[in-house]
Every structure is written in C-alpha cells, then in structure tokens.
mmCIF file of C-alpha atoms in Angstrom:
data_model
loop_
_atom_site.group_PDB
_atom_site.id
_atom_site.type_symbol
_atom_site.label_atom_id
_atom_site.label_comp_id
_atom_site.label_asym_id
_atom_site.label_seq_id
_atom_site.Cartn_x
_atom_site.Cartn_y
_atom_site.Cartn_z
ATOM 1 C CA MET V 10 129.314 114.890 -114.691
ATOM 2 C CA LYS V 11 130.699 118.173 -114.690
ATOM 3 C CA THR V 12 133.397 117.489 -112.227
ATOM 4 C CA TYR V 13 134.433 114.415 -114.620
ATOM 5 C CA ARG V 14 134.252 116.417 -117.690
ATOM 6 C CA GLN V 15 136.635 118.978 -116.330
ATOM 7 C CA ALA V 16 138.895 116.295 -115.298
ATOM 8 C CA TRP V 17 139.367 115.457 -118.738
ATOM 9 C CA ALA V 18 139.576 118.945 -119.798
ATOM 10 C CA ASN V 19 142.669 119.551 -117.356
ATOM 11 C CA PHE V 20 144.305 116.219 -118.495
ATOM 12 C CA PHE V 21 144.238 117.277 -122.151
ATOM 13 C CA ASN V 22 145.361 120.819 -121.051
ATOM 14 C CA PRO V 23 149.222 120.868 -121.954
ATOM 15 C CA ASP V 24 149.615 123.582 -119.572
ATOM 16 C CA HIS V 25 147.920 121.843 -116.855
ATOM 17 C CA PRO V 26 149.720 119.314 -114.562
ATOM 18 C CA ALA V 27 146.706 117.206 -113.843
ATOM 19 C CA LYS V 28 146.991 113.300 -114.800
ATOM 20 C CA ARG V 29 144.679 111.004 -116.547
ATOM 21 C CA PRO V 30 141.191 110.333 -114.616
ATOM 22 C CA THR V 31 141.049 106.991 -112.703
ATOM 23 C CA PHE V 32 138.448 105.031 -110.990
ATOM 24 C CA LYS V 33 137.835 105.929 -107.422
ATOM 25 C CA GLY V 34 139.501 102.969 -105.168
ATOM 26 C CA ARG V 35 137.061 101.280 -102.917
ATOM 27 C CA PHE V 36 139.088 101.598 -99.862
ATOM 28 C CA ARG V 37 141.739 104.627 -100.691
ATOM 29 C CA SER V 38 138.561 107.007 -101.121
ATOM 30 C CA ARG V 39 137.243 109.029 -98.805
ATOM 31 C CA MET V 40 133.196 109.211 -98.482
ATOM 32 C CA ALA V 41 132.385 112.449 -99.709
ATOM 33 C CA VAL V 42 129.310 114.188 -101.158
ATOM 34 C CA ASP V 43 130.113 117.047 -103.806
ATOM 35 C CA VAL V 44 127.840 120.369 -103.823
ATOM 36 C CA PRO V 45 129.007 121.749 -107.241
ATOM 37 C CA GLN V 46 127.149 125.018 -107.259
ATOM 38 C CA GLY V 47 127.690 127.775 -104.290
ATOM 39 C CA ARG V 48 124.359 129.827 -105.087
ATOM 40 C CA ASP V 49 121.910 127.869 -103.184
ATOM 41 C CA LEU V 50 124.086 127.359 -100.013
ATOM 42 C CA ASN V 51 122.927 130.644 -98.363
ATOM 43 C CA ILE V 52 125.819 130.691 -95.985
ATOM 44 C CA VAL V 53 124.899 132.642 -92.682
ATOM 45 C CA ARG V 54 127.075 133.130 -89.938
ATOM 46 C CA LEU V 55 124.965 132.463 -86.593
ATOM 47 C CA ASN V 56 127.701 133.459 -83.888
ATOM 48 C CA ARG V 57 131.318 133.281 -83.248
ATOM 49 C CA ARG V 58 131.328 129.603 -83.456
ATOM 50 C CA TRP V 59 128.613 128.087 -85.464
ATOM 51 C CA GLY V 60 127.048 128.820 -88.868
ATOM 52 C CA ALA V 61 124.361 127.618 -91.124
ATOM 53 C CA VAL V 62 124.244 126.270 -94.534
ATOM 54 C CA ASN V 63 121.612 124.701 -97.115
ATOM 55 C CA LEU V 64 122.525 121.316 -98.412
ATOM 56 C CA PRO V 65 120.468 119.559 -101.315
ATOM 57 C CA LYS V 66 118.548 116.627 -100.119
ATOM 58 C CA VAL V 67 119.077 117.589 -96.585
ATOM 59 C CA GLY V 68 118.023 121.000 -95.805
ATOM 60 C CA ARG V 69 119.267 123.465 -93.065
ATOM 61 C CA VAL V 70 122.437 122.093 -91.305
ATOM 62 C CA ARG V 71 124.897 123.843 -88.820
ATOM 63 C CA PHE V 72 128.358 123.362 -89.042
ATOM 64 C CA ARG V 73 131.320 124.856 -86.646
ATOM 65 C CA TRP V 74 132.785 127.917 -88.053
ATOM 66 C CA THR V 75 136.726 127.656 -87.971
ATOM 67 C CA LYS V 76 137.934 130.223 -90.774
ATOM 68 C CA ASP V 77 136.806 133.320 -92.693
ATOM 69 C CA LEU V 78 135.141 132.934 -95.938
ATOM 70 C CA PRO V 79 135.480 135.179 -98.770
ATOM 71 C CA GLY V 80 132.173 137.125 -99.442
ATOM 72 C CA VAL V 81 130.606 135.923 -96.289
ATOM 73 C CA THR V 82 132.491 136.969 -93.493
ATOM 74 C CA LYS V 83 132.128 140.770 -92.492
ATOM 75 C CA GLY V 84 135.600 142.616 -93.160
ATOM 76 C CA GLY V 85 136.868 139.284 -94.452
ATOM 77 C CA PRO V 86 138.763 138.509 -97.804
ATOM 78 C CA ALA V 87 136.779 139.657 -101.029
ATOM 79 C CA GLY V 88 135.606 136.707 -103.376
ATOM 80 C CA ARG V 89 132.758 134.279 -103.640
ATOM 81 C CA ILE V 90 131.906 130.748 -102.412
ATOM 82 C CA THR V 91 131.953 128.477 -105.609
ATOM 83 C CA GLY V 92 130.739 125.134 -104.025
ATOM 84 C CA ALA V 93 131.014 122.882 -101.174
ATOM 85 C CA ARG V 94 131.784 119.032 -100.019
ATOM 86 C CA LEU V 95 130.829 116.990 -97.335
ATOM 87 C CA VAL V 96 133.560 114.718 -96.382
ATOM 88 C CA LYS V 97 133.263 111.749 -93.795
ATOM 89 C CA GLN V 98 136.335 111.154 -91.462
ATOM 90 C CA ALA V 99 136.941 109.167 -88.262
ATOM 91 C CA HIS V 100 136.063 111.971 -86.347
ATOM 92 C CA GLY V 101 132.512 112.773 -88.168
ATOM 93 C CA TRP V 102 131.039 114.941 -91.214
ATOM 94 C CA HIS V 103 132.828 117.828 -92.107
ATOM 95 C CA ILE V 104 132.159 120.509 -94.821
ATOM 96 C CA VAL V 105 134.781 122.335 -97.155
ATOM 97 C CA PHE V 106 133.953 125.239 -99.146
ATOM 98 C CA ARG V 107 135.411 125.832 -102.408
ATOM 99 C CA THR V 108 136.238 129.505 -102.562
ATOM 100 C CA GLU V 109 137.333 132.138 -105.356
ATOM 101 C CA PRO V 110 139.119 134.850 -103.597
ATOM 102 C CA GLN V 111 140.081 138.274 -105.080
ATOM 103 C CA VAL V 112 143.664 138.881 -104.307
ATOM 104 C CA SER V 113 146.344 141.198 -106.140
ATOM 105 C CA ALA V 114 149.623 139.899 -107.490
ATOM 106 C CA PRO V 115 152.135 139.786 -104.482
ATOM 107 C CA ALA V 116 155.317 141.710 -104.651
ATOM 108 C CA SER V 117 158.786 140.119 -104.683
ATOM 109 C CA HIS V 118 159.597 138.632 -101.315
ATOM 110 C CA PRO V 119 162.583 140.440 -99.899
ATOM 111 C CA GLY V 120 163.492 137.553 -97.324
ATOM 112 C CA PRO V 121 166.737 135.783 -97.670
ATOM 113 C CA PRO V 122 167.353 132.368 -99.595
ATOM 114 C CA VAL V 123 167.437 129.149 -97.590
ATOM 115 C CA GLY V 124 168.330 125.560 -98.228
ATOM 116 C CA ILE V 125 166.189 122.939 -96.423
ATOM 117 C CA ASP V 126 167.175 119.210 -96.054
ATOM 118 C CA ARG V 127 164.216 116.588 -95.339
ATOM 119 C CA GLY V 128 165.413 113.743 -93.130
ATOM 120 C CA ILE V 129 163.874 111.167 -90.692
ATOM 121 C CA ASN V 130 165.675 111.869 -87.546
ATOM 122 C CA VAL V 131 165.428 115.619 -88.260
ATOM 123 C CA ALA V 132 162.265 116.499 -89.893
ATOM 124 C CA LEU V 133 163.421 119.661 -91.509
ATOM 125 C CA ALA V 134 167.474 121.038 -91.437
ATOM 126 C CA LEU V 135 167.759 124.577 -92.682
ATOM 127 C CA SER V 136 170.907 126.010 -94.265
ATOM 128 C CA ASP V 137 171.089 128.738 -91.433
ATOM 129 C CA GLY V 138 171.551 126.007 -88.626
ATOM 130 C CA THR V 139 168.248 126.122 -87.233
ATOM 131 C CA MET V 140 166.079 122.891 -87.190
ATOM 132 C CA ARG V 141 162.295 121.991 -87.347
ATOM 133 C CA GLU V 142 161.799 119.074 -85.156
ATOM 134 C CA HIS V 143 158.659 117.054 -86.107
ATOM 135 C CA CYS V 144 155.885 117.185 -83.388
ATOM 136 C CA ASP V 145 154.852 113.802 -81.667
ATOM 137 C CA GLY V 146 150.971 113.143 -82.922
ATOM 138 C CA LEU V 147 150.240 111.031 -79.830
ATOM 139 C CA THR V 148 151.219 111.835 -76.061
ATOM 140 C CA ALA V 149 152.532 108.945 -73.994
ATOM 141 C CA GLY V 150 148.992 107.982 -72.576
ATOM 142 C CA GLU V 151 147.530 108.205 -76.052
ATOM 143 C CA LYS V 152 150.127 105.844 -77.414
ATOM 144 C CA GLU V 153 149.229 103.308 -74.609
ATOM 145 C CA HIS V 154 145.620 103.718 -75.064
ATOM 146 C CA LEU V 155 146.022 103.082 -78.768
ATOM 147 C CA ARG V 156 148.251 100.102 -77.939
ATOM 148 C CA ARG V 157 145.540 98.607 -75.730
ATOM 149 C CA LEU V 158 142.747 99.080 -78.694
ATOM 150 C CA GLU V 159 145.084 97.169 -81.145
ATOM 151 C CA LYS V 160 145.562 94.317 -78.764
ATOM 152 C CA LYS V 161 141.612 94.160 -78.092
ATOM 153 C CA SER V 162 141.190 93.868 -81.164
ATOM 154 C CA ALA V 163 143.465 91.090 -82.030
ATOM 155 C CA ARG V 164 141.731 89.361 -79.265
ATOM 156 C CA GLN V 165 138.299 89.810 -80.754
ATOM 157 C CA ARG V 166 139.233 88.791 -84.078
ATOM 158 C CA ARG V 167 140.701 85.346 -82.705
ATOM 159 C CA THR V 168 137.255 84.695 -81.261
ATOM 160 C CA ARG V 169 135.568 85.717 -84.652
ATOM 161 C CA THR V 170 134.074 82.891 -86.525
ATOM 162 C CA PRO V 171 135.596 82.932 -90.167
ATOM 163 C CA GLY V 172 132.779 83.858 -92.757
ATOM 164 C CA GLN V 173 130.635 85.511 -90.119
ATOM 165 C CA PRO V 174 129.784 89.095 -90.033
ATOM 166 C CA THR V 175 132.013 91.254 -87.692
ATOM 167 C CA SER V 176 130.481 92.022 -84.463
ATOM 168 C CA LYS V 177 129.365 95.190 -82.986
ATOM 169 C CA ARG V 178 132.111 95.330 -80.420
ATOM 170 C CA LEU V 179 134.734 94.507 -83.073
ATOM 171 C CA ARG V 180 133.272 97.378 -85.145
ATOM 172 C CA ARG V 181 133.628 99.798 -82.122
ATOM 173 C CA THR V 182 137.159 98.941 -81.503
ATOM 174 C CA TYR V 183 138.120 99.735 -84.893
ATOM 175 C CA ASP V 184 136.105 102.844 -84.939
ATOM 176 C CA GLN V 185 138.224 103.904 -81.624
ATOM 177 C CA ILE V 186 141.598 103.019 -83.199
ATOM 178 C CA ALA V 187 140.499 105.026 -86.610
ATOM 179 C CA LYS V 188 139.810 107.932 -84.448
ATOM 180 C CA ALA V 189 142.957 107.723 -82.447
ATOM 181 C CA ARG V 190 145.064 107.528 -85.715
ATOM 182 C CA ALA V 191 143.128 110.220 -87.319
ATOM 183 C CA THR V 192 144.013 112.568 -84.497
ATOM 184 C CA ALA V 193 147.783 111.835 -84.831
ATOM 185 C CA LYS V 194 147.388 112.498 -88.386
ATOM 186 C CA ARG V 195 145.730 115.787 -88.255
ATOM 187 C CA ARG V 196 148.217 116.942 -85.587
ATOM 188 C CA ALA V 197 151.143 116.133 -87.854
ATOM 189 C CA PHE V 198 149.447 117.906 -90.840
ATOM 190 C CA ASP V 199 148.682 121.040 -88.490
ATOM 191 C CA TRP V 200 152.487 121.234 -87.609
ATOM 192 C CA GLN V 201 153.112 120.725 -91.326
ATOM 193 C CA HIS V 202 150.712 123.815 -92.058
ATOM 194 C CA GLN V 203 152.359 125.937 -89.197
ATOM 195 C CA THR V 204 156.022 125.113 -90.163
ATOM 196 C CA THR V 205 155.452 125.779 -94.035
ATOM 197 C CA THR V 206 153.781 128.756 -93.534
ATOM 198 C CA GLU V 207 156.569 130.081 -91.105
ATOM 199 C CA LEU V 208 159.074 129.134 -93.852
ATOM 200 C CA ALA V 209 157.391 130.894 -96.532
ATOM 201 C CA THR V 210 156.801 134.137 -94.518
ATOM 202 C CA THR V 211 160.535 134.127 -93.759
ATOM 203 C CA PHE V 212 162.579 133.063 -96.582
ATOM 204 C CA GLY V 213 162.397 134.489 -100.452
ATOM 205 C CA VAL V 214 163.915 131.598 -102.023
ATOM 206 C CA ILE V 215 163.360 128.244 -100.611
ATOM 207 C CA LYS V 216 165.540 125.405 -102.283
ATOM 208 C CA VAL V 217 164.797 121.485 -101.747
ATOM 209 C CA GLU V 218 166.389 118.385 -103.083
ATOM 210 C CA ASP V 219 164.660 117.065 -106.101
ATOM 211 C CA LEU V 220 163.668 113.888 -104.614
ATOM 212 C CA ARG V 221 162.070 110.832 -106.585
ATOM 213 C CA ILE V 222 160.290 109.826 -103.489
ATOM 214 C CA THR V 223 158.057 107.298 -105.294
ATOM 215 C CA ASN V 224 161.408 105.054 -106.363
ATOM 216 C CA MET V 225 162.533 105.556 -102.787
ATOM 217 C CA LEU V 226 159.577 103.747 -101.314
ATOM 218 C CA ARG V 227 160.132 100.702 -103.778
ATOM 219 C CA SER V 228 160.083 97.092 -101.831
ATOM 220 C CA ALA V 229 163.226 95.411 -101.573
ATOM 221 C CA LYS V 230 161.525 91.896 -101.542
ATOM 222 C CA GLY V 231 162.859 91.318 -105.559
ATOM 223 C CA THR V 232 161.571 88.415 -107.268
ATOM 224 C CA ALA V 233 161.634 84.606 -106.818
ATOM 225 C CA GLU V 234 164.798 84.489 -108.966
ATOM 226 C CA ALA V 235 166.737 87.120 -107.158
ATOM 227 C CA PRO V 236 164.999 87.791 -103.800
ATOM 228 C CA GLY V 237 166.094 90.818 -101.940
ATOM 229 C CA LYS V 238 168.095 91.629 -99.125
ATOM 230 C CA ASN V 239 166.960 93.427 -95.825
ATOM 231 C CA VAL V 240 163.492 93.263 -96.856
ATOM 232 C CA ALA V 241 162.342 94.276 -93.245
ATOM 233 C CA GLN V 242 164.765 97.104 -92.620
ATOM 234 C CA LYS V 243 163.890 98.559 -95.930
ATOM 235 C CA SER V 244 160.033 98.241 -95.053
ATOM 236 C CA GLY V 245 160.628 100.403 -91.819
ATOM 237 C CA LEU V 246 162.690 103.042 -93.645
ATOM 238 C CA ASN V 247 159.880 102.890 -96.170
ATOM 239 C CA ARG V 248 157.116 103.778 -93.359
ATOM 240 C CA SER V 249 159.479 106.474 -91.822
ATOM 241 C CA ILE V 250 159.747 108.149 -95.340
ATOM 242 C CA SER V 251 156.003 107.887 -95.768
ATOM 243 C CA GLU V 252 155.074 109.341 -92.179
ATOM 244 C CA GLN V 253 157.285 112.515 -92.803
ATOM 245 C CA ALA V 254 155.387 113.529 -95.962
ATOM 246 C CA TRP V 255 158.163 114.940 -97.771
ATOM 247 C CA GLY V 256 156.177 115.505 -100.907
ATOM 248 C CA ARG V 257 153.401 117.334 -99.152
ATOM 249 C CA THR V 258 156.049 119.568 -97.415
ATOM 250 C CA VAL V 259 157.208 120.758 -100.980
ATOM 251 C CA THR V 260 153.572 121.047 -102.510
ATOM 252 C CA LEU V 261 152.712 123.356 -99.088
ATOM 253 C CA LEU V 262 155.980 125.056 -99.870
ATOM 254 C CA GLU V 263 155.194 125.988 -103.328
ATOM 255 C CA TYR V 264 151.826 127.613 -103.007
ATOM 256 C CA LYS V 265 152.481 129.549 -99.992
ATOM 257 C CA SER V 266 155.604 131.022 -101.310
ATOM 258 C CA ALA V 267 153.988 131.981 -104.387
ATOM 259 C CA ASP V 268 151.268 133.718 -102.491
ATOM 260 C CA ARG V 269 154.057 135.678 -100.676
ATOM 261 C CA GLY V 270 155.978 136.550 -103.938
ATOM 262 C CA GLY V 271 158.948 133.935 -102.986
ATOM 263 C CA GLN V 272 159.604 130.820 -104.831
ATOM 264 C CA VAL V 273 160.774 127.116 -104.186
ATOM 265 C CA VAL V 274 163.694 125.879 -106.287
ATOM 266 C CA LYS V 275 164.573 122.086 -106.995
ATOM 267 C CA VAL V 276 168.155 121.148 -107.014
ATOM 268 C CA PRO V 277 170.090 117.900 -107.884
ATOM 269 C CA ALA V 278 169.917 115.432 -104.925
ATOM 270 C CA PRO V 279 173.153 113.322 -105.667
ATOM 271 C CA GLY V 280 176.000 114.407 -103.551
ATOM 272 C CA THR V 281 174.382 116.857 -100.947
ATOM 273 C CA SER V 282 174.638 114.553 -98.051
ATOM 274 C CA GLN V 283 178.352 113.288 -98.809
ATOM 275 C CA THR V 284 179.969 116.508 -100.025
ATOM 276 C CA CYS V 285 181.597 119.026 -97.534
ATOM 277 C CA HIS V 286 180.310 122.532 -98.278
ATOM 278 C CA ARG V 287 183.375 124.245 -97.175
ATOM 279 C CA CYS V 288 185.978 122.595 -99.293
ATOM 280 C CA GLY V 289 183.866 120.659 -101.932
ATOM 281 C CA HIS V 290 185.496 117.267 -101.226
ATOM 282 C CA ARG V 291 183.013 114.637 -101.610
ATOM 283 C CA ASP V 292 183.559 111.333 -99.968
ATOM 284 C CA PRO V 293 180.995 108.894 -98.279
ATOM 285 C CA ALA V 294 183.141 108.324 -95.605
ATOM 286 C CA SER V 295 182.842 111.748 -94.307
ATOM 287 C CA ARG V 296 179.251 110.878 -93.139
ATOM 288 C CA ASN V 297 178.885 108.680 -90.044
ATOM 289 C CA GLY V 298 174.622 109.073 -89.331
ATOM 290 C CA THR V 299 173.882 112.555 -88.168
ATOM 291 C CA VAL V 300 177.889 113.610 -87.878
ATOM 292 C CA PHE V 301 179.748 115.019 -90.939
ATOM 293 C CA ALA V 302 183.406 115.072 -90.397
ATOM 294 C CA CYS V 303 184.983 116.131 -93.446
ATOM 295 C CA VAL V 304 188.000 113.621 -94.317
ATOM 296 C CA ASN V 305 189.955 116.217 -96.307
ATOM 297 C CA PRO V 306 193.259 116.760 -94.331
ATOM 298 C CA VAL V 307 193.289 120.400 -95.446
ATOM 299 C CA CYS V 308 189.785 120.940 -94.123
ATOM 300 C CA GLY V 309 188.661 118.861 -91.673
ATOM 301 C CA TRP V 310 185.049 120.665 -90.956
ATOM 302 C CA GLY V 311 182.735 118.928 -88.613
ATOM 303 C CA GLY V 312 179.030 119.383 -87.763
ATOM 304 C CA HIS V 313 175.833 118.075 -88.197
ATOM 305 C CA ALA V 314 175.376 116.393 -91.278
ATOM 306 C CA ASP V 315 171.889 117.110 -92.399
ATOM 307 C CA THR V 316 173.052 121.196 -91.708
ATOM 308 C CA ASN V 317 175.783 120.370 -94.116
ATOM 309 C CA ALA V 318 173.507 119.082 -96.796
ATOM 310 C CA ALA V 319 171.148 121.965 -96.363
ATOM 311 C CA ILE V 320 174.250 124.415 -96.935
ATOM 312 C CA ASN V 321 175.071 122.241 -100.065
ATOM 313 C CA ILE V 322 171.322 122.573 -101.206
ATOM 314 C CA ASN V 323 171.362 126.275 -100.680
ATOM 315 C CA ASN V 324 174.788 126.774 -102.553
ATOM 316 C CA ALA V 325 173.316 124.569 -105.512
ATOM 317 C CA ASP V 326 171.533 126.184 -108.521
ATOM 318 C CA GLY V 327 168.408 124.737 -109.634
ATOM 319 C CA ILE V 328 164.963 125.178 -111.456
ATOM 320 C CA ALA V 329 162.312 127.439 -109.844
ATOM 321 C CA VAL V 330 158.974 125.397 -109.402
ATOM 322 C CA PRO V 331 155.795 127.200 -111.066
ATOM 323 C CA GLY V 332 153.647 128.579 -108.222
ATOM 324 C CA ARG V 333 149.993 129.025 -108.429
ATOM 325 C CA GLY V 334 148.812 130.678 -111.488
ATOM 326 C CA ASP V 335 152.275 130.584 -113.091
ATOM 327 C CA LEU V 336 152.342 127.366 -114.642
ATOM 328 C CA GLY V 337 155.239 126.555 -117.343
ATOM 329 C CA VAL V 338 157.339 129.499 -116.091
ATOM 330 C CA THR V 339 161.050 128.662 -114.804
ATOM 331 C CA ARG V 340 163.677 130.251 -114.637
ATOM 332 C CA SER V 341 167.204 129.592 -112.906
ATOM 333 C CA VAL V 342 167.579 131.038 -109.529
ATOM 334 C CA LYS V 343 170.866 132.629 -110.516
ATOM 335 C CA ARG V 344 169.883 134.345 -113.551
ATOM 336 C CA GLN V 345 168.459 137.992 -112.991
ATOM 337 C CA PRO V 346 165.398 139.146 -114.393
ATOM 338 C CA PRO V 347 165.614 141.254 -117.849
ATOM 339 C CA ARG V 348 165.673 145.262 -116.671
ATOM 340 C CA ALA V 349 163.550 147.563 -118.473
ATOM 341 C CA ALA V 350 165.204 149.850 -120.914
#
C-alpha cells in the first residue's frame, strides 16, 4: 500500500515523469517480493563473495556479493540501504537493494560533444567516425543448442493431448529455453551498460535523435478494408528494432551523463540520414543502404551512411534532456549559461 500510494503521488506531481499506475499484467510482470524497509535487513558481508541478509517470513539468507553497498561496505560509498526486492528470473532468485547514496554535485564535464546514430546494422555510430558494434548474445554452439531445444519443445507439444496439463518434460524444456534466452538478454544488457558508461565518461554532450520508437514499431497489417503491405518484412524490422533497445540506450546515457556532469541532447530526427553533412544537400537518392554518396555534383562526398547521420546529429541544435535530480530544467545546447556579474 505504501508503494501504491507513492505511485499515485508521483503521478499527480507535475514535476515527476511518472505515468498513471496500472494493473500488473499476468504474463508481463516479473515474480517479485518487495521488502519496503531497510532497517531490519541486517546486511553482513561474510567474505569476498558472499553476504547474509534477514528477510521477513524467511529468515537469514545468504546471497552472492557483486557490488559495494553504501553504508555497508568498508571504505565504500557513503549512504544507506532503504529497502530490497526479491526477483525471480530464469536463472533463479536475485536480491536487489534500494540505496540512497550521498553524492556531491558533479562538476561540468570537460569532454567534447558527440552525435550518436542508433541503427540495426551498426548499433551505435559516432560522429568521430568510430562505431560500437552490438555484442552477440549467444555463441554458435549456444545458438545451435537453443535451436534444438525449440525443435524438441515443438515435438513434445504435438504429442500433448489438448486440455491436459503440461508434462514435466515439456516444462523442463521450457525452462531450458528460458535460461538460454535470459543468458542472451543479460549479455546484451551488460554490453549496453559498459558501452553507455564509456560514452558518458568520454563525452560531455551526447546528442541523439528524438525518435518516436512506439510509432516506429506499429504493425503494418492494416484493416480488413485497407490491408497493409509487406507485413512480414515490417514484423522482422520491428523485432530488430526491439532487440537493439534504442530507448534503453538513451535512458542509460541520461542518468550516467548527469552523474558525470554531462548532458544528453535530443535533436529532430527528420533528414539526418538523407542530408550531406558537408554541403547540406538533402536527397533520398544519396543513401544506398550503408553507403552515402552525395548526389550534389559540387560536393560528391562519400562514406558510411551512419557516420554521416551521426555528424548531422552532432551539428544540429536540440533540447537538453533533464538528468537525475534536475527535472524540468532544459536549455538549448548552443545557449551559454548566464555569467556572473
């Protein structure tokens, strides 16, 4: 009830980005148990790898120690533990601690600005000419193992009598498939964390396109009166965009840049991939897949299309995204802060 009340308070707060609370989806929600108070957890570090915590209705439980906790780890960051949450995933139960660290306001980031173009063939293309390739979640052997598990589950489903409970063997196969997919997802999430941390540490101003990803993922089926075209191709494109997690990349960059004194700027998306960054001529014929060749006879610049788009994003003016603890404050990236008299 405390969490539910706070959710409504955040929704009615005009300065908070929270949306209206909704019901939990039966199949879209993670199995989790919340421990709202942190004073009775009594967290103790047993050794380098393990710790112990008190959980209501459960008792003393050991957990794998993976990160320093404020107010608990000797020589670690200052702060306190405000609560915890037990989350069940495909690999087992995990405990997540809510922390309240004591940090000072960061100084302005001295790093240079950079434009980032998010894509499918190239995960992140930077305006300095470098690229960040997305990691492959599974190895070739793991992909083959997953393929065989999926074929095995299909055979088991064919022999299942409709209306009868799922057999233990089929449930075991489902669990193995879930673990393989969870491994790929965790590796992709880890790559995303490492990449965004490196970008937020290197660059002071990070510019990205202001994409409406929800609109981009709409189905092409259409209606009975006006059926859509290329439905299967559009479905494959939607899956590829979802796998890249473009929105989560920007979310990670926002709070990591704010913690380091930088900022994330969103610029208008139209025309960035069809405009030559050297002469400014815009023509859809200039881009052919991943190759950009300016059709302007005076210019004739050629190179990687994603790099050209990233340079256009870096040259564009936009609106700074508010960081953590700085809600509602926006400033044009080209406008200098007022000087003291």
